[in-house]
Coordinates of C-alpha atoms and ligand atoms in Angstrom, one line a residue:
X22 CA 0.0 0.0 0.0
X23 CA 1.4 3.4 -0.9
X24 CA 1.4 6.4 1.5
X25 CA -1.4 8.0 -0.5
X26 CA -3.5 4.9 -0.3
X27 CA -2.9 4.6 3.4
X28 CA -4.1 8.2 3.9
X29 CA -7.5 7.5 2.3
X30 CA -7.9 4.0 3.9
X31 CA -11.5 3.8 5.3
X32 CA -11.9 3.4 9.0
X33 CA -12.9 -0.1 9.9
X34 CA -16.5 0.1 11.2
X35 CA -17.3 -3.1 13.2
X36 CA -20.7 -4.8 12.9
X37 CA -23.3 -2.7 14.8
X38 CA -26.1 -5.2 14.8
X39 CA -28.1 -5.2 18.0
X40 CA -26.6 -1.8 19.2
X41 CA -28.9 1.0 20.1
X42 CA -27.2 4.3 19.5
X43 CA -28.2 8.0 19.8
X44 CA -26.7 11.1 18.1
X45 CA -27.4 14.5 19.5
X46 CA -27.1 17.1 16.6
X47 CA -28.1 16.8 13.0
X48 CA -25.2 18.8 11.5
X49 CA -22.6 17.5 9.0
X50 CA -20.8 15.5 11.7
X51 CA -23.7 13.9 13.5
X52 CA -25.5 12.9 10.3
X53 CA -22.4 11.4 8.8
X54 CA -21.9 9.4 12.0
X55 CA -25.5 8.4 12.1
X56 CA -25.5 7.2 8.4
X57 CA -22.3 5.2 9.0
X58 CA -23.6 3.7 12.3
X59 CA -26.8 2.6 10.6
X60 CA -25.0 1.2 7.6
X61 CA -23.0 -0.9 10.0
X62 CA -26.2 -2.4 11.4
X63 CA -26.9 -0.2 14.5
X64 CA -30.3 1.1 15.4
X65 CA -29.8 4.9 15.4
X66 CA -31.9 7.9 16.5
X67 CA -30.8 11.4 15.8
X68 CA -32.1 14.3 18.0
X69 CA -32.0 17.8 16.7
X70 CA -33.1 20.9 18.5
X71 CA -33.9 22.9 15.3
X72 CA -36.9 22.4 13.2
X73 CA -34.8 20.8 10.4
X74 CA -31.4 19.2 9.9
X75 CA -28.5 21.6 9.4
X76 CA -29.9 24.2 11.8
X77 CA -26.4 24.9 13.3
X78 CA -23.1 25.8 11.8
X79 CA -23.2 23.3 8.9
X80 CA -26.0 25.3 7.3
X81 CA -23.8 28.5 7.6
X82 CA -20.4 27.2 6.5
X83 CA -18.4 28.5 3.5
X84 CA -17.9 25.1 2.0
X85 CA -14.2 25.3 1.4
X86 CA -12.5 21.9 1.3
X87 CA -8.8 21.1 1.2
X88 CA -6.2 18.6 2.4
X89 CA -3.5 21.3 3.0
X90 CA -2.5 20.4 6.6
X91 CA 1.0 20.2 8.1
X92 CA 0.5 17.5 10.6
X93 CA 0.2 13.8 9.8
X94 CA -3.0 13.1 11.9
X95 CA -4.8 16.1 10.3
X96 CA -3.7 15.1 6.8
X97 CA -5.1 11.6 7.3
X98 CA -8.5 13.0 8.4
X99 CA -8.6 15.7 5.6
X100 CA -7.5 13.3 2.9
X101 CA -10.1 10.7 3.9
X102 CA -12.8 13.4 4.0
X103 CA -11.9 14.6 0.5
X104 CA -11.9 11.1 -0.8
X105 CA -15.4 10.6 0.6
X106 CA -16.7 14.0 -0.7
X107 CA -15.5 12.9 -4.2
X108 CA -17.1 9.5 -3.9
X109 CA -20.4 11.1 -2.8
X110 CA -20.2 13.4 -5.8
X111 CA -19.4 10.6 -8.2
X112 CA -22.3 8.6 -6.8
X113 CA -24.7 10.4 -9.1
X114 CA -27.7 9.4 -7.1
X115 CA -27.7 12.7 -5.0
X116 CA -27.8 16.5 -5.6
X117 CA -24.4 16.8 -3.8
X118 CA -21.4 17.9 -5.9
X119 CA -18.0 19.4 -5.4
X120 CA -16.1 21.8 -7.7
X121 CA -12.3 21.3 -7.8
X122 CA -10.5 24.7 -7.4
X123 CA -6.9 25.3 -6.2
X124 CA -6.4 26.9 -2.8
X125 CA -4.0 29.8 -2.6
X126 CA -2.7 31.0 0.8
X127 CA -0.4 34.0 0.7
X128 CA 1.4 36.7 2.6
X129 CA 2.2 40.2 1.5
X130 CA 5.9 41.1 0.9
X131 CA 5.8 43.4 3.9
X132 CA 4.7 40.6 6.2
X133 CA 7.9 38.5 6.2
X134 CA 6.9 36.5 9.4
X135 CA 3.7 35.2 7.8
X136 CA 5.6 34.5 4.6
X137 CA 8.1 32.4 6.4
X138 CA 5.4 30.5 8.2
X139 CA 3.7 29.8 4.9
X140 CA 6.9 28.5 3.3
X141 CA 7.6 26.3 6.4
X142 CA 4.0 25.0 6.6
X143 CA 3.9 24.2 2.8
X144 CA 7.2 22.2 3.2
X145 CA 5.6 20.1 6.0
X146 CA 2.5 19.6 3.9
X147 CA 4.7 18.2 1.0
X148 CA 6.5 16.0 3.5
X149 CA 3.1 14.3 4.1
X150 CA 2.5 13.8 0.3
X151 CA 0.2 16.8 -0.2
X152 CA 0.4 18.5 -3.6
X153 CA 1.4 22.0 -2.4
X154 CA 3.7 24.3 -4.3
X155 CA 5.5 27.3 -2.8
X156 CA 5.7 30.4 -5.1
X157 CA 5.8 34.2 -5.1
X158 CA 3.7 37.0 -6.6
X159 CA 5.2 36.4 -10.1
X160 CA 4.4 32.7 -9.9
X161 CA 0.9 33.4 -8.9
X162 CA 0.5 35.8 -11.8
X163 CA 1.8 33.2 -14.3
X164 CA -0.8 30.8 -12.9
X165 CA -3.9 32.9 -12.2
X166 CA -3.4 36.0 -14.4
X167 CA -5.4 39.0 -13.2
X168 CA -7.7 37.0 -10.9
X169 CA -5.6 38.1 -7.9
X170 CA -3.5 41.1 -7.3
X171 CA 0.0 39.8 -7.0
X172 CA 2.5 42.7 -7.2
X173 CA 2.6 43.0 -3.3
X174 CA 2.7 39.3 -2.6
X175 CA 5.9 38.0 -0.9
X176 CA 5.3 34.2 -0.4
X177 CA 2.4 32.1 -1.5
X178 CA 1.5 28.4 -1.5
X179 CA -0.9 26.7 -3.9
X180 CA -2.7 23.5 -2.7
X181 CA -3.9 21.5 -5.7
X182 CA -6.2 19.2 -3.8
X183 CA -9.0 21.6 -2.9
X184 CA -12.6 22.3 -3.9
X185 CA -15.7 24.0 -2.8
X186 CA -19.3 22.9 -2.3
X187 CA -22.7 23.9 -1.0
X188 CA -22.6 22.7 2.7
X189 CA -26.4 22.5 2.8
X190 CA -26.5 20.0 0.0
X191 CA -24.0 17.8 2.0
X192 CA -26.3 17.9 5.1
X193 CA -29.4 17.0 3.1
X194 CA -27.6 14.2 1.3
X195 CA -26.2 12.8 4.6
X196 CA -29.7 13.0 6.1
X197 CA -31.2 11.2 3.1
X198 CA -28.5 8.5 3.4
X199 CA -29.1 8.2 7.1
X200 CA -32.9 7.9 6.7
X201 CA -32.4 5.3 3.9
X202 CA -30.2 3.3 6.3
X203 CA -33.1 3.3 8.8
X204 CA -32.1 6.3 11.0
X205 CA -34.9 8.1 12.9
X206 CA -34.4 11.9 12.9
X207 CA -36.4 13.7 15.6
X208 CA -36.4 17.5 15.3
X209 CA -37.6 20.3 17.5
X210 CA -36.3 19.1 20.9
X211 CA -33.2 20.4 22.7
X212 CA -32.3 17.2 24.5
X213 CA -29.9 16.6 27.3
X214 CA -27.6 13.6 27.9
X215 CA -26.9 11.2 30.8
X216 CA -23.9 9.2 31.6
X217 CA -23.7 6.0 33.6
X218 CA -25.7 4.5 31.9
X219 CA -25.7 6.5 28.6
X220 CA -29.0 8.2 27.8
X221 CA -30.9 11.0 26.1
X222 CA -33.2 13.3 28.2
X223 CA -36.1 14.5 26.1
X224 CA -39.0 17.0 26.5
X225 CA -37.4 19.1 29.2
X226 CA -36.6 16.1 31.4
X227 CA -39.9 14.3 31.1
X228 CA -38.4 11.3 29.3
X229 CA -35.0 9.5 29.4
X230 CA -34.2 7.1 26.7
X231 CA -31.4 4.6 27.4
X232 CA -28.8 3.7 24.7
X233 CA -25.8 1.6 24.4
X234 CA -23.9 4.7 23.3
X235 CA -24.6 8.3 22.7
X236 CA -22.7 10.8 20.5
X237 CA -22.9 14.5 21.3
X238 CA -22.2 16.3 18.0
X239 CA -24.2 19.4 19.1
X240 CA -21.8 22.0 17.6
X241 CA -21.6 25.2 19.6
X242 CA -23.9 23.7 22.3
X243 CA -21.7 20.6 22.9
X244 CA -19.9 22.1 25.9
X245 CA -23.2 23.1 27.5
X246 CA -25.0 19.8 26.8
X247 CA -22.1 17.8 28.4
X248 CA -21.6 20.3 31.3
X249 CA -25.2 19.6 32.3
X250 CA -24.3 15.9 32.4
X251 CA -21.3 16.6 34.6
X252 CA -18.7 16.3 31.9
X253 CA -16.5 19.4 31.5
X254 CA -15.1 20.1 28.1
X255 CA -12.2 22.3 27.0
X256 CA -13.9 24.1 24.2
X257 CA -15.3 27.6 23.5
X258 CA -17.8 28.6 20.8
X259 CA -16.8 31.8 18.8
X260 CA -18.5 33.8 16.1
X261 CA -17.3 34.0 12.5
X262 CA -18.9 35.6 9.4
X263 CA -19.3 35.3 5.7
X264 CA -21.0 37.2 2.8
X265 CA -22.0 36.5 -0.8
X266 CA -21.5 39.1 -3.5
X267 CA -23.3 39.1 -6.9
X268 CA -20.4 39.9 -9.3
X269 CA -18.7 36.9 -10.9
X270 CA -15.2 35.7 -9.7
X271 CA -13.5 32.8 -11.4
X272 CA -10.1 32.7 -9.7
X273 CA -8.8 30.3 -7.1
X274 CA -9.9 29.9 -3.5
X275 CA -7.7 32.5 -1.7
X276 CA -6.8 33.0 1.9
X277 CA -4.9 36.2 2.5
X278 CA -3.0 35.4 5.7
X279 CA -1.8 38.9 6.1
X280 CA -5.3 40.3 6.1
X281 CA -6.9 37.2 7.7
X282 CA -9.7 36.8 5.2
X283 CA -10.7 34.3 2.5
X284 CA -12.8 34.2 -0.7
X285 CA -13.9 31.7 -3.3
X286 CA -16.1 31.4 -6.4
X287 CA -19.8 30.9 -5.7
X288 CA -22.7 30.1 -8.0
X289 CA -24.1 33.6 -7.4
X290 CA -20.7 35.3 -7.8
X291 CA -18.3 35.2 -4.8
X292 CA -18.3 34.1 -1.2
X293 CA -15.9 35.8 1.3
X294 CA -15.4 35.3 5.0
X295 CA -13.8 35.4 8.3
X296 CA -14.8 38.3 10.6
X297 CA -13.7 36.2 13.6
X298 CA -14.6 37.5 17.0
X299 CA -11.9 35.9 19.1
X300 CA -13.9 35.7 22.3
X301 CA -16.2 33.0 23.8
X302 CA -19.8 33.3 22.5
X303 CA -23.0 32.3 24.2
X304 CA -24.5 29.6 22.0
X305 CA -28.0 30.7 23.0
X306 CA -27.5 34.4 22.4
X307 CA -25.6 35.7 19.5
X308 CA -26.3 37.8 16.4
X309 CA -26.9 35.8 13.2
X310 CA -26.5 38.8 10.9
X311 CA -23.2 39.9 9.5
X312 CA -21.8 43.0 11.1
X313 CA -21.2 46.2 9.2
X314 CA -17.5 46.2 10.2
X315 CA -17.1 42.7 8.8
X316 CA -18.7 43.6 5.4
X317 CA -16.6 46.7 5.2
X318 CA -13.4 44.8 6.1
X319 CA -14.1 41.9 3.7
X320 CA -15.1 44.1 0.8
X321 CA -11.8 46.1 1.4
X322 CA -9.8 42.9 1.1
X323 CA -11.6 41.9 -2.1
X324 CA -10.8 45.3 -3.6
X325 CA -7.1 45.1 -2.6
X326 CA -6.5 41.4 -3.3
X327 CA -8.7 40.7 -6.3
X328 CA -9.5 44.2 -7.8
X329 CA -13.0 43.0 -7.1
X330 CA -15.8 45.5 -6.5
X331 CA -18.3 43.7 -4.2
X332 CA -22.0 43.9 -4.6
X333 CA -23.1 42.2 -1.4
X334 CA -26.4 40.3 -1.5
X335 CA -26.2 38.9 2.1
X336 CA -23.9 38.6 5.1
X337 CA -24.3 36.2 8.0
X338 CA -22.6 34.9 11.1
X339 CA -22.3 31.4 12.7
X340 CA -20.4 29.8 15.5
X341 CA -17.2 27.7 15.4
X342 CA -15.6 25.9 18.3
X343 CA -12.1 26.3 19.6
X344 CA -9.9 24.1 21.8
X345 CA -6.6 24.9 23.7
X346 CA -4.4 23.1 21.1
X347 CA -6.5 23.8 18.0
X348 CA -7.2 20.1 17.6
X349 CA -10.7 18.7 17.8
X350 CA -12.2 16.7 20.7
X351 CA -13.2 13.4 19.1
X352 CA -13.8 10.2 21.1
X353 CA -15.2 8.9 24.4
X354 CA -15.7 11.2 27.4
X355 CA -17.4 8.6 29.6
X356 CA -18.4 5.0 29.3
X357 CA -20.6 4.9 26.1
X358 CA -20.7 8.7 25.7
X359 CA -18.8 10.2 22.8
X360 CA -18.1 13.8 21.6
X361 CA -17.2 15.4 18.3
X362 CA -16.5 19.1 18.4
X363 CA -13.7 21.7 18.5
X364 CA -13.1 22.1 14.8
X365 CA -11.7 25.6 14.6
X366 CA -13.6 26.3 11.4
X367 CA -12.6 23.0 9.7
X368 CA -15.5 20.9 10.9
X369 CA -17.3 20.8 7.7
X370 CA -14.4 19.8 5.5
X371 CA -13.5 17.0 8.0
X372 CA -17.1 15.8 8.6
X373 CA -17.1 12.8 6.3
X374 CA -14.0 11.4 8.1
X375 CA -14.7 12.6 11.6
X376 CA -18.2 11.2 11.5
X377 CA -17.0 7.9 10.2
X378 CA -14.1 7.7 12.7
X379 CA -16.3 8.3 15.7
X380 CA -18.9 5.9 14.4
X381 CA -16.2 3.2 14.3
X382 CA -15.1 4.1 17.8
X383 CA -18.7 3.9 19.1
X384 CA -19.0 0.3 17.8
X385 CA -15.7 -0.7 19.5
X386 CA -13.4 -0.1 16.5
X387 CA -10.2 1.9 16.3
X388 CA -11.3 5.0 14.4
X389 CA -10.1 8.0 16.3
X390 CA -6.6 9.4 16.4
X391 CA -5.2 9.5 19.9
X392 CA -4.2 13.2 19.3
X393 CA -7.8 14.1 19.4
X394 CA -8.7 12.2 22.6
X395 CA -11.1 14.7 24.4
X396 CA -9.7 13.5 27.8
X397 CA -6.3 15.1 27.1
X398 CA -7.9 18.1 28.8
X399 CA -9.9 18.3 32.0
X400 CA -12.0 21.3 31.0
X401 CA -10.4 23.8 33.4
X402 CA -7.7 25.0 30.9
X403 CA -7.5 28.8 30.2
X404 CA -6.9 29.5 26.5
X405 CA -7.4 32.1 23.8
X406 CA -9.6 31.6 20.7
X407 CA -7.5 31.4 17.5
X408 CA -9.1 31.4 14.1
X409 CA -8.7 28.2 12.2
X410 CA -7.0 29.3 9.0
X411 CA -4.3 31.2 10.9
X412 CA -0.8 30.2 9.6
X413 CA 1.9 30.4 12.3
Ligands
FAD512 C1 -19.5 31.5 8.4 C2 -18.9 30.1 8.6 C3 -18.0 29.6 7.6 C4 -17.4 28.3 7.7 N1 -16.7 27.8 6.7 C5 -16.2 26.6 6.8 C6 -15.5 26.0 5.7 O1 -15.4 26.6 4.6 N2 -15.0 24.8 5.8 C7 -15.2 24.1 7.0 O2 -14.7 23.0 7.1 N3 -15.8 24.6 8.0 C8 -16.4 25.8 8.0 N4 -17.1 26.3 9.0 C9 -17.2 25.5 10.3 C10 -18.3 24.5 10.1 O3 -19.5 25.1 9.8 C11 -18.4 23.7 11.4 O4 -17.2 23.3 11.9 C12 -19.2 22.4 11.1 O5 -20.4 22.8 10.4 C13 -19.5 21.7 12.4 O6 -20.5 20.7 12.1 P1 -21.2 20.0 13.3 O7 -22.0 18.9 12.8 O8 -20.1 19.6 14.3 O9 -22.0 21.1 14.1 P2 -23.4 21.8 13.6 O10 -23.5 21.9 12.2 O11 -23.4 23.1 14.4 O12 -24.5 20.8 14.2 C14 -24.8 20.7 15.5 C15 -26.3 20.5 15.6 O13 -26.6 20.2 16.9 C16 -27.9 20.8 17.2 N5 -28.0 20.9 18.7 C17 -27.4 21.7 19.5 N6 -27.8 21.4 20.8 C18 -28.7 20.5 20.7 C19 -29.5 19.8 21.7 N7 -29.4 20.1 23.0 N8 -30.3 18.8 21.3 C20 -30.5 18.5 20.0 N9 -29.7 19.1 19.0 C21 -28.9 20.1 19.4 C22 -27.8 22.1 16.5 O14 -29.1 22.7 16.3 C23 -27.1 21.7 15.2 O15 -28.0 21.4 14.2 C24 -17.7 27.6 8.9 C25 -18.5 28.1 9.9 C26 -19.1 29.3 9.7 C27 -20.1 29.8 10.8

């Protein structure tokens, strides 16, 4: 087996026949896990507080997908996720599709520190077999012409294995796959969980359902749901933003690391984002609208980096989840109780692999990387929120 094949090796999901399993949260991660658990033979119920699937961050994501990671564990997850995204696209039986598009991350010439970090990170990505080229402004210009402004670029890297998609279409495909495999999806109830034995508390505490295992994939609410069950988690929700503009853009996906903003082609024109608020957000009380300061900052970056005059049709916010070491919390937190959160803005692009890995672990398999073990923290750690695309 070559390295590349090893990176996309599916997780071994054991036979789940006879297992009763619950998943809290019908986002990209929970629905992927539910579909995989049911396909392995488990009897699966998904609980979702919203009126429909994708009510959390998965319905608000930018849909950027890439395998450009510098650490081996992250590369394995991202590469497996991309392989599954492609397979779902090729399936033909669903509305889901991906659009291949190179991912450029760059630093301005007057930002030497970030430029050095990009060069070093790209080298580590190549060491893990990722197709990532380091270049400069002239190299970008040769490759992408006038799509990007390049005269002020110092260092750039181009990841070939990248694409974009409509996240909502993944959520609805995963929900269809889950239902077809026999999963029951119950919406409109903000449930709680129990440990010892594992269970789901419904209707404000009126009903407790017992399960062999429970996965909490409740996005920004995960910490709160588990805290109420007496399980502290080292994670903080934080607010990020995105917008769509109507004028066409057909250049690469671009992250300007000096400016801390990204943009990509979109069926309606262009999607741009970041607008990170690096403070802990209250998952029950936050503004869903994009802020004026974000729209102004993002359109300024578009003007400077792509000579693009934005015509904004909508701007919105959503919540991501941070951890002390910027790695996810994926695995068991108590006997039969599992968690999947802490994605630092990468949770959608990893969902096909993280859902699959935690499904395998719930059925007794070896799916989850030790690096992501949620019990590496005790929940009392003090830490700063750092935006996920940051290169340092
Ligand atoms: C503007 C923006 C842009 C982003 N761009 C990208 C990107 O380009 N690429 C990328 O990889 N990631 C991106 N992300 C991050 C990505 O959206 C998340 O990491 C990912 O969607 C997390 O998926 P999830 O299934 O873990 O959580 P969610 O999608 O949030 O799902 C959790 C679900 O649990 C439900 N829930 C919560 N509490 C309860 C309860 N008590 N009972 C029942 N249900 C409950 C919620 O309603 C929700 O539906 C972006 C996020 C935002 C906001």
